[in-house]
XYZ file of C-alpha atoms in Angstrom:
654
model
C 71.269 19.688 140.671
C 67.502 20.215 140.870
C 65.050 21.700 143.377
C 63.852 18.476 145.046
C 61.183 17.682 147.631
C 62.473 14.537 149.414
C 60.219 11.482 149.184
C 60.506 10.856 152.929
C 60.369 7.465 154.695
C 58.057 4.647 153.679
C 54.726 4.432 155.464
C 55.285 1.558 157.950
C 51.618 0.477 157.942
C 50.980 -2.339 155.439
C 48.533 -1.204 152.711
C 45.664 -3.585 153.501
C 42.765 -1.629 152.039
C 41.430 -2.462 148.566
C 42.707 -0.223 145.795
C 40.615 2.703 144.609
C 38.532 2.427 141.449
C 39.936 5.367 139.430
C 41.069 3.078 136.611
C 38.551 0.261 137.008
C 36.008 -0.158 134.242
C 32.317 -0.693 134.902
C 31.217 -4.194 133.818
C 28.518 -2.767 131.536
C 31.169 -0.827 129.617
C 32.825 -4.091 128.501
C 29.936 -5.061 126.209
C 30.937 -5.021 122.552
C 34.675 -4.771 123.150
C 37.113 -6.883 121.108
C 37.354 -10.342 122.628
C 41.050 -10.166 123.490
C 40.631 -6.736 125.063
C 37.672 -7.863 127.170
C 39.651 -10.891 128.349
C 42.708 -8.840 129.272
C 40.583 -6.225 131.061
C 39.587 -8.887 133.584
C 42.884 -10.795 133.702
C 44.225 -10.605 137.265
C 43.778 -6.901 137.975
C 45.783 -5.722 140.945
C 43.817 -5.973 144.194
C 46.508 -4.955 146.658
C 49.792 -3.048 146.799
C 51.387 -5.674 149.021
C 54.257 -6.414 149.437
C 55.104 -2.819 148.455
C 54.595 -0.074 151.038
C 53.243 3.432 150.527
C 55.467 6.448 149.955
C 53.365 9.305 151.299
C 55.680 11.199 153.643
C 56.887 13.839 151.174
C 56.090 17.523 151.347
C 56.235 20.457 148.975
C 59.323 22.199 150.288
C 62.064 21.938 147.667
C 65.782 22.523 148.122
C 68.572 22.361 145.560
C 69.813 18.779 145.620
C 72.575 16.965 143.773
C 71.198 13.854 142.056
C 73.197 10.931 140.731
C 72.912 10.872 136.939
C 74.083 8.535 134.211
C 74.735 10.093 130.809
C 74.922 8.194 127.529
C 75.711 10.144 124.363
C 77.029 10.094 120.833
C 77.732 12.962 118.442
C 73.962 13.524 117.917
C 72.106 12.863 121.190
C 72.653 13.043 124.934
C 70.389 11.072 127.273
C 70.466 11.789 131.029
C 69.159 9.025 133.306
C 68.232 9.127 137.019
C 69.072 5.669 138.451
C 67.752 6.634 141.885
C 64.299 7.368 140.432
C 63.312 4.261 138.516
C 65.870 4.813 135.762
C 63.850 7.771 134.441
C 65.285 9.415 131.302
C 65.232 12.988 132.560
C 66.485 14.618 129.361
C 66.995 13.708 125.696
C 68.943 16.492 124.028
C 69.509 16.746 120.251
C 72.906 18.353 119.747
C 72.716 19.519 116.084
C 69.528 21.531 116.651
C 70.040 22.373 120.330
C 66.537 21.043 121.128
C 65.346 19.236 124.238
C 63.059 16.532 122.836
C 61.211 15.786 126.075
C 59.331 17.810 128.642
C 62.164 18.272 131.137
C 60.667 19.170 134.484
C 62.759 21.899 136.156
C 61.894 20.504 139.612
C 61.451 17.088 141.201
C 58.173 17.326 143.101
C 56.607 14.059 144.293
C 52.843 13.786 144.013
C 50.369 10.969 144.630
C 50.192 9.393 141.175
C 52.220 6.191 141.470
C 50.491 3.030 142.583
C 52.246 3.420 145.941
C 52.148 7.222 146.100
C 55.239 9.253 145.240
C 55.707 10.029 141.537
C 56.961 13.016 139.556
C 56.373 14.267 136.038
C 58.703 14.643 133.075
C 61.041 12.590 130.892
C 60.602 8.930 129.941
C 59.549 6.460 132.631
C 59.319 2.681 132.495
C 55.944 1.640 133.918
C 55.606 -2.015 134.818
C 53.638 -4.029 137.359
C 49.993 -3.070 137.028
C 47.694 -0.340 135.735
C 49.163 2.967 136.811
C 52.557 4.532 137.416
C 55.086 2.003 138.683
C 55.908 1.617 142.368
C 59.536 2.143 141.286
C 58.897 5.764 140.248
C 60.950 7.097 143.169
C 63.030 3.984 143.897
C 66.591 3.077 142.915
C 67.287 0.486 140.229
C 70.413 -1.464 139.386
C 72.572 -0.010 136.610
C 75.760 -1.148 134.912
C 77.857 -0.745 131.778
C 77.388 -3.421 129.087
C 78.800 -3.820 125.592
C 76.295 -2.613 122.975
C 75.516 -4.476 119.737
C 77.887 -2.187 117.790
C 80.715 -2.649 120.281
C 80.201 0.646 122.108
C 78.794 1.250 125.565
C 75.256 0.331 126.597
C 73.551 1.284 129.864
C 71.630 -1.557 131.474
C 68.941 -0.868 134.070
C 67.257 -3.750 135.890
C 65.198 -4.527 138.987
C 62.787 -7.028 140.534
C 59.211 -5.729 140.195
C 57.520 -6.859 143.398
C 53.797 -6.510 142.644
C 54.035 -9.291 140.047
C 57.325 -10.865 141.236
C 58.974 -10.408 137.829
C 62.469 -9.180 136.891
C 62.886 -6.749 133.997
C 65.690 -4.962 132.189
C 65.990 -1.821 130.083
C 69.083 -1.420 127.849
C 69.866 2.024 126.386
C 72.466 2.741 123.716
C 73.234 5.268 121.000
C 74.758 3.827 117.813
C 77.448 6.094 116.392
C 75.906 8.739 114.139
C 72.326 7.794 115.105
C 69.664 10.384 115.894
C 67.686 7.760 117.808
C 68.144 6.427 121.303
C 67.756 2.643 121.139
C 66.059 0.900 124.072
C 65.861 -2.865 124.464
C 63.267 -4.059 126.982
C 62.821 -7.513 128.479
C 60.364 -8.821 131.088
C 60.967 -12.378 132.297
C 58.765 -14.846 134.143
C 61.026 -17.298 135.993
C 58.110 -18.965 137.766
C 56.355 -22.235 137.021
C 53.011 -20.568 136.359
C 51.808 -17.791 134.049
C 51.926 -14.188 135.233
C 50.091 -10.972 134.268
C 52.350 -8.345 132.684
C 51.864 -4.609 132.297
C 54.235 -2.290 130.440
C 53.830 1.274 129.264
C 56.756 3.524 128.374
C 55.539 6.997 129.327
C 56.995 10.020 127.494
C 56.347 13.570 128.676
C 56.325 16.175 125.889
C 55.469 19.896 125.900
C 51.711 20.262 125.449
C 52.001 22.792 122.586
C 52.184 19.935 120.096
C 50.052 17.884 117.759
C 50.154 14.195 118.610
C 50.079 11.810 115.663
C 49.699 8.030 115.525
C 48.717 5.502 112.809
C 45.038 5.271 113.761
C 41.644 6.646 112.760
C 39.937 5.613 115.995
C 40.824 5.652 119.669
C 39.481 4.236 122.917
C 38.737 7.198 125.177
C 38.915 6.759 128.949
C 37.999 9.682 131.192
C 37.540 10.149 134.936
C 34.073 8.851 135.654
C 33.279 8.564 131.948
C 34.016 4.929 131.064
C 35.705 3.537 127.945
C 34.299 4.295 124.496
C 35.427 4.330 120.888
C 35.830 7.795 119.323
C 37.045 8.963 115.915
C 40.484 10.522 115.476
C 41.183 13.428 115.365
C 37.822 14.977 116.343
C 35.169 13.955 118.840
C 32.728 15.868 121.029
C 33.422 18.996 119.002
C 37.179 19.122 119.705
C 40.362 18.014 117.962
C 41.893 15.945 120.751
C 45.174 15.388 118.874
C 46.047 18.833 120.239
C 46.426 18.478 124.043
C 45.090 21.996 124.592
C 41.971 21.186 122.579
C 40.406 19.199 125.442
C 38.765 20.816 128.433
C 39.068 17.857 130.808
C 41.690 15.194 131.489
C 41.372 12.064 129.377
C 43.278 9.105 127.920
C 43.146 8.336 124.203
C 44.321 4.825 123.347
C 44.880 4.729 119.599
C 43.489 1.670 117.854
C 46.540 0.859 115.724
C 45.557 -1.640 112.982
C 47.223 -5.054 112.883
C 50.250 -4.985 110.596
C 50.699 -1.214 110.811
C 54.031 0.174 111.956
C 54.023 1.043 115.668
C 54.824 4.722 116.255
C 53.677 7.946 117.885
C 54.957 11.515 117.494
C 54.445 14.968 119.019
C 55.288 17.856 116.672
C 55.203 21.617 117.260
C 53.830 24.444 115.098
C 56.899 24.270 112.853
C 56.680 20.498 112.412
C 59.553 19.663 114.791
C 59.430 17.335 117.769
C 59.864 13.791 119.042
C 58.984 10.433 117.503
C 58.853 7.069 119.237
C 58.669 3.762 117.379
C 59.158 0.101 118.235
C 59.091 -3.453 117.017
C 55.603 -4.899 116.737
C 55.043 -6.466 120.187
C 53.999 -3.196 121.931
C 50.754 -2.602 120.032
C 49.383 0.188 122.231
C 49.873 3.933 121.721
C 48.303 6.545 123.952
C 47.862 10.272 124.491
C 47.048 11.644 127.947
C 45.905 15.264 128.263
C 45.293 17.335 131.379
C 42.849 19.606 129.591
C 42.315 23.336 129.866
C 39.848 23.233 132.774
C 40.816 24.800 136.086
C 41.469 21.418 137.739
C 43.777 20.228 134.975
C 45.719 23.489 135.015
C 46.024 23.266 138.801
C 47.527 19.802 138.539
C 49.999 21.069 135.939
C 51.162 23.785 138.327
C 51.163 21.328 141.235
C 53.706 19.080 139.509
C 56.212 21.789 138.600
C 56.882 25.504 138.957
C 53.921 27.673 137.881
C 54.667 29.443 134.624
C 57.145 26.861 133.317
C 54.818 25.320 130.731
C 52.540 22.314 130.732
C 53.003 18.849 129.311
C 51.146 15.939 127.800
C 52.030 12.247 127.803
C 52.516 10.022 124.788
C 52.925 6.360 125.610
C 53.731 2.953 124.165
C 52.454 -0.265 125.741
C 51.937 -3.996 125.383
C 48.124 -3.906 125.206
C 45.588 -1.648 123.468
C 44.787 0.112 126.742
C 46.315 0.543 130.184
C 43.345 -1.197 131.767
C 44.605 -4.552 130.470
C 47.183 -7.067 131.656
C 48.831 -9.499 129.250
C 49.513 -13.141 130.054
C 53.163 -14.209 130.107
C 53.562 -17.974 130.174
C 55.653 -19.792 132.738
C 59.437 -19.565 132.217
C 58.892 -17.293 129.194
C 59.745 -13.689 128.387
C 58.565 -10.640 126.464
C 61.193 -8.571 124.663
C 61.137 -5.728 122.159
C 63.009 -2.646 121.005
C 61.950 1.004 121.192
C 63.583 4.037 119.574
C 63.309 7.726 120.482
C 64.548 10.618 118.387
C 63.897 13.947 116.649
C 61.494 14.236 113.738
C 60.807 17.124 111.367
C 57.948 17.241 108.884
C 56.133 19.803 106.729
C 54.199 21.957 109.162
C 51.326 22.675 106.747
C 50.709 18.942 106.354
C 51.250 18.052 110.008
C 48.636 20.606 111.045
C 46.232 19.928 108.211
C 43.958 17.062 107.232
C 44.437 14.006 109.462
C 45.226 11.582 106.648
C 47.795 13.985 105.198
C 49.282 14.639 108.634
C 49.622 10.928 109.348
C 51.063 10.199 105.933
C 53.627 13.006 106.127
C 54.742 12.005 109.623
C 55.056 8.336 108.749
C 57.014 9.158 105.575
C 59.494 11.327 107.448
C 59.873 8.644 110.126
C 60.576 6.060 107.421
C 63.367 8.293 106.112
C 64.817 8.995 109.554
C 64.594 5.414 110.864
C 63.184 2.726 108.552
C 61.061 -0.013 110.057
C 63.587 -2.577 108.832
C 66.355 -0.809 110.755
C 64.373 -1.095 113.991
C 63.818 -4.814 113.430
C 67.526 -5.323 112.630
C 68.569 -3.402 115.764
C 66.269 -5.597 117.845
C 67.821 -8.801 116.471
C 71.311 -7.443 117.128
C 70.349 -6.459 120.678
C 68.913 -9.893 121.471
C 72.392 -11.316 121.018
C 73.595 -8.955 123.784
C 70.612 -9.203 126.148
C 72.237 -11.969 128.231
C 75.683 -10.334 128.361
C 76.812 -10.054 131.955
C 77.207 -6.429 133.061
C 80.619 -4.925 133.605
C 81.152 -1.819 135.699
C 78.392 -1.370 138.286
C 77.056 2.203 138.124
C 74.161 2.120 140.618
C 72.575 -0.345 143.041
C 68.859 -1.021 143.456
C 67.049 -3.056 146.114
C 67.974 -6.401 147.641
C 64.580 -8.025 146.998
C 65.692 -9.617 143.737
C 68.739 -11.134 145.428
C 66.465 -12.656 148.085
C 64.220 -14.241 145.440
C 67.189 -15.593 143.497
C 68.592 -17.115 146.687
C 65.228 -18.678 147.497
C 64.538 -20.261 144.128
C 68.011 -20.435 142.515
C 66.778 -18.647 139.417
C 69.140 -18.347 136.450
C 68.761 -14.831 135.024
C 71.705 -14.166 132.715
C 72.349 -10.493 132.105
C 70.607 -9.263 135.265
C 72.578 -10.390 138.328
C 70.867 -9.962 141.675
C 73.947 -10.266 143.842
C 73.902 -11.237 147.531
C 75.883 -8.082 148.272
C 72.701 -6.068 147.648
C 70.852 -7.714 150.563
C 70.133 -5.219 153.333
C 68.395 -4.865 156.704
C 64.884 -5.189 155.215
C 65.750 -8.573 153.721
C 67.626 -9.838 156.806
C 64.666 -11.353 158.746
C 63.383 -13.048 155.602
C 66.798 -14.481 154.867
C 66.756 -15.881 158.408
C 63.313 -17.391 157.794
C 64.577 -18.941 154.567
C 67.647 -20.464 156.206
C 66.365 -21.441 159.646
C 62.608 -21.733 159.228
C 61.973 -19.110 161.913
C 61.389 -15.387 161.726
C 63.488 -13.600 164.358
C 61.706 -11.502 166.941
C 63.008 -7.908 167.140
C 65.628 -7.112 169.778
C 64.211 -3.638 170.400
C 60.926 -1.877 169.871
C 60.505 -0.662 166.296
C 57.718 -0.564 163.701
C 57.578 -3.923 161.871
C 59.397 -4.126 158.554
C 57.708 -4.936 155.233
C 55.845 -8.226 154.784
C 56.471 -10.685 151.959
C 53.172 -12.119 150.752
C 53.876 -14.460 147.820
C 52.668 -18.032 148.252
C 56.108 -19.467 148.966
C 56.769 -16.962 151.755
C 53.284 -17.469 153.176
C 53.934 -21.220 153.324
C 57.157 -20.582 155.265
C 55.359 -18.301 157.718
C 52.663 -20.918 158.297
C 55.243 -23.500 159.365
C 57.421 -21.088 161.383
C 57.190 -20.922 165.220
C 54.039 -18.953 166.085
C 55.594 -15.875 167.662
C 53.817 -12.495 167.720
C 55.775 -10.919 164.848
C 55.380 -14.074 162.767
C 51.621 -14.030 163.346
C 51.553 -10.371 162.314
C 53.341 -11.055 159.015
C 51.365 -14.257 158.424
C 48.101 -12.367 158.844
C 49.200 -9.735 156.324
C 50.121 -12.472 153.818
C 46.793 -14.262 154.381
C 44.895 -11.000 153.964
C 46.670 -10.420 150.665
C 45.692 -13.921 149.528
C 42.013 -13.136 150.217
C 41.717 -15.296 153.342
C 40.480 -12.518 155.605
C 39.015 -14.736 158.309
C 42.297 -16.598 158.769
C 44.210 -13.313 158.749
C 42.073 -12.027 161.624
C 42.697 -15.247 163.564
C 46.467 -14.904 163.064
C 46.441 -11.294 164.273
C 44.315 -12.205 167.291
C 46.732 -15.031 168.198
C 49.677 -12.663 167.922
C 47.918 -10.127 170.107
C 47.760 -12.551 173.045
C 51.545 -12.483 173.631
C 52.707 -9.371 171.789
C 54.742 -6.902 173.860
C 54.018 -4.316 171.157
C 50.310 -4.469 170.344
C 49.627 -1.524 168.052
C 50.654 -3.114 164.702
C 48.259 -6.044 165.291
C 45.473 -3.817 166.604
C 45.759 -1.596 163.555
C 45.459 -4.609 161.219
C 42.355 -5.774 163.081
C 40.947 -2.247 162.884
C 41.367 -2.227 159.092
C 39.635 -5.613 158.904
C 36.717 -4.272 160.944
C 36.509 -1.147 158.789
C 36.524 -3.086 155.517
C 33.750 -5.339 156.845
C 31.660 -2.299 157.854
C 32.094 -2.627 161.628
C 32.830 1.063 162.125
C 32.407 1.233 165.897
C 34.705 -1.712 166.549
C 37.212 -0.340 164.050
C 37.190 2.995 165.867
C 37.731 1.287 169.224
C 40.678 -0.704 167.935
C 42.241 2.310 166.232
C 41.990 4.309 169.455
C 43.536 1.440 171.420
C 46.306 1.021 168.833
C 47.177 4.711 168.949
C 47.223 4.669 172.763
C 49.539 1.671 172.688
C 51.865 3.322 170.174
C 52.085 6.546 172.148
C 52.690 4.614 175.369
C 55.524 2.614 173.837
C 58.354 4.567 175.462
C 61.844 3.757 174.292
C 63.701 1.306 176.544
C 66.300 2.890 178.783
C 65.340 6.477 177.993
C 64.190 9.053 180.542
C 60.492 8.893 181.319
C 58.451 11.043 178.966
C 60.524 10.602 175.812
C 58.129 10.731 172.884
C 57.656 7.521 170.938
C 57.769 9.495 167.681
C 61.296 10.796 168.202
C 63.201 9.455 165.196
C 62.106 9.078 161.575
C 60.584 5.576 161.923
C 58.489 6.462 164.951
C 57.433 9.816 163.523
C 56.261 8.112 160.329
C 54.388 5.447 162.326
C 52.693 7.957 164.606
C 51.673 10.176 161.700
C 50.319 7.287 159.628
C 48.432 5.603 162.465
C 47.135 8.903 163.833
C 45.761 9.885 160.445
C 43.986 6.550 159.999
C 42.663 6.643 163.565
C 41.193 10.123 163.149
C 39.500 9.062 159.905
C 38.022 5.944 161.544
C 36.806 7.860 164.609
C 35.150 10.506 162.432
C 33.514 7.737 160.361
C 32.042 6.435 163.636
C 30.842 9.966 164.501
C 33.239 10.325 167.449
C 34.888 13.720 166.922
C 35.902 14.077 170.596
C 37.990 10.907 170.432
C 39.406 12.041 167.085
C 40.385 15.355 168.679
C 42.201 13.449 171.434
C 44.300 11.656 168.816
C 44.995 14.949 167.045
C 46.233 16.542 170.257
C 48.787 13.762 170.761
C 50.336 14.098 167.306
C 53.770 15.647 167.091
C 53.685 19.411 166.486
C 55.718 19.115 163.270
C 53.249 16.502 162.016
C 50.227 18.724 162.712
C 51.909 21.548 160.785
C 52.228 19.498 157.575
C 49.879 20.446 154.750
C 48.280 17.003 154.606
C 47.485 17.284 158.318
C 46.074 20.783 157.925
C 43.505 19.086 155.689
C 42.893 16.523 158.447
C 42.446 19.417 160.871
C 39.864 21.022 158.577
C 37.975 17.711 158.367
C 38.034 17.428 162.155
C 36.758 20.975 162.584
C 34.004 20.258 160.061
C 32.954 17.201 162.076
C 32.883 19.384 165.185
C 30.593 21.837 163.390
C 32.997 24.786 163.516
C 32.620 26.080 159.951
C 34.313 29.393 160.740
C 37.417 27.504 161.859
C 37.323 25.356 158.712
C 37.192 28.508 156.614
C 40.104 29.925 158.615
C 42.253 26.898 157.762
C 41.494 27.461 154.064
C 42.154 31.179 154.346
C 45.517 30.587 156.030
C 46.374 28.317 153.121
C 47.634 24.757 153.015
C 48.974 22.302 150.458
C 48.084 18.660 151.126
C 51.094 17.173 149.353
C 49.678 13.658 148.897
C 46.347 14.469 147.252
C 45.463 11.512 145.034
C 44.969 11.814 141.293
C 41.285 12.563 140.724
C 40.729 13.438 144.404
C 37.972 15.974 145.033
C 38.121 15.967 148.840
C 39.493 19.509 149.120
C 36.842 20.998 146.857
C 34.055 19.045 148.550
C 35.176 20.239 151.978
C 35.380 23.828 150.757
C 31.823 23.686 149.443
C 30.533 22.121 152.647
C 32.181 24.796 154.790
C 31.204 27.766 152.606
C 27.666 26.842 151.634
C 28.632 26.090 148.044
C 30.926 29.013 147.218
C 33.006 28.629 144.057
C 36.216 26.713 144.731
C 39.321 28.940 144.636
C 41.803 27.956 141.926
C 44.426 26.849 144.444
C 42.025 24.243 145.864
C 40.440 23.059 142.607
C 41.831 19.649 141.612
C 38.743 18.312 139.838
C 39.426 16.283 136.691
C 35.950 15.555 135.372
C 33.016 17.547 134.020
C 30.318 18.623 136.502
C 27.654 15.991 137.137
C 29.796 12.968 136.192
C-alpha cells in the first residue's frame, strides 16, 4: 500500500507534433566524437511517439492504494516488483544488514518525464525504446514464474515495446545464498530488417553517496549545455562523483575503457551501498544528478514527499550515452546479464583519491561477485531464456498478441497469447482478418492508431470510410508523408458524422506548417463540433464530456485549442473555449496554468498574479520546462521566482 496519484486515462488525441529537443544534440557538438558514437547519435532517433498515446491526465492528489506486487527472495535479499508499472523493482532489501539498497520512494507520484508523460521516481526501471524514460513506465507488463538456472524460481517480465516494435524480456532470480539479484535481459528483433535499440537500466539511490565507476573521463550532458568530455572526478571546480557537489542537473556518461569490467557503485560515508555489474555488452555507465540549485531541489520535492530525502540515478546501458541508438540486425537479438547487490569498502579509500577509491571498490566487488561468476551465470541463464513460462502472475497489453497473430512470429519464452487481446486491438484484428476497419456503432473518441508499414498498407487498401481515413492519415503523418496525410483527413471529413478528430488533425498540420490562423480556425471548429456531439438517445443538454473518455477528449482538445487561439492572438475566442470546459477540468492545476496564460494574453496582470497567489500545481510540467517561471516574471515585472514555482534546470543565460 502506497500513497498513489492515479495516472488517469490516456489522452485520446494522437501525438502528431514533433518531439521536443531536450535530449537532441546540436550538430556542431558532434565534431571530434568517436566514430561509432557519432554514427549512433544520428541512427534513427525517435521522431514521433506514435503509435503510443500520451498519459497526461494525472493529478497530484494521492490516496492510499493497494498495488499488486511480486516478491522474489532468498535468505539474503528480497526484491519487490510492481508488474503494473513497467516491472519496476520498487525495493531491494538486504536481510543480514537490514539495509534498503535502493532509493525507495514512499509515494507513487506521476510526473512528466517518460517519453509519453507519466513516470515516477525510485527503484530500478527497465528503459527501452528510445532516448528517455520508457513509455511503459506506468503500464502493465506480462509476468510469470519460470524455472531458474539453479532449479529455483525465476520471475519473467516481458512485453512488446511499441515505439520500435520489438519484444523484450527481463528475468530476475536469486541463487540460494547469493547477495546479488541476477537479471537476464533479452531484446529480440523478429523483423526482416534492422532496428534501432535503446536500453538503460535506471537505478535510483539516495543522493548522499559517492558514485564510482571504472573511468577517468566522462561525457557530460546538461540542459542547454551540449555534450563534452570532462575529467573524473572533478570538473568546473566540483567533484561530480558526489551528487550534492553539482549545482545544476546533469548527466555524466562514464567513458569505460574497452576490456574493463562493467560496473558502477554508490557508497555512503561509511563505505556501504549498492553495486551493479554486468557482462560486457552494456558498455555504458551513467550518473544523473539533480544538483543543489533551487530548481533541482524543487523537482526532488515534486517527485516525492518533501523532507523524505533526495536521490540520484546510476545507470547501465548498451551505448556510451543515452543519446545513441544501437543497430540490431534482422532476426537477431541482444542479451546480457546484470547483477545488483550490497557492497562494503574501506570508507577512507572510497572517499579519498579517485584511483584509490576505484581500486578499492573494484577489489571488493571482485571478492563479492567475481567477473567470472557473472559470465558463468549468463551462460547458465541463456539455457533457460527460451523456457516457456509456467504460472501466469500478471498480464500486460494485447499489442504483442496482435503482432504475433499478424506475422506468425516464433518467440519462445515470451508467449503473447490471444487471450490478452482486448477492445483496443479488436478493430485492428478485424482489419487483419477482413481487410476492413469497422466503423464505430456509437459516438466515441477514436481508439489508438497503428502506424507501422504493414498496418499502413492494410489501411491503404481498406474501404475508404471516415474512420479508416482518419487512421490512415495518422499513419501517413508518422511516415513523414504529411501532404498525403492531409488529403486522407480531408477525404474523411467529407462524410464523417463526427468531424472533430479529423479537424483536430488538420489543425495540427496547419500549426506545424506555420499556418497559425487556419490552425486556430480549425481548432475552434473542432471544439465546437466536439461540444455539440450530444450522446444519442439522451435528454437534450447532456454534456459531451460526461464520462471519462469524453472528459479526457474535451480537456485535451480544449487545451490545444486555447493554445492555438492564443498563438494566433485571439484571446476572446480562447476565452470562449475556456468557458465551455467542464468545471472540474478548469479546477485542475494544469488548467489553472492555462487560465493564467489566458489572463496574461488578455493583459490582466493582476489576475495572473492572483492565480499564482492562490497557488496551483500543474501536474504535467515537462522535465526542463520553464513556462511557469517565465509567466511569473512576465506578470510580476521580473520578480524573483518563488521556490514553489521554480523548476529551472540550467544555469542562468544558457
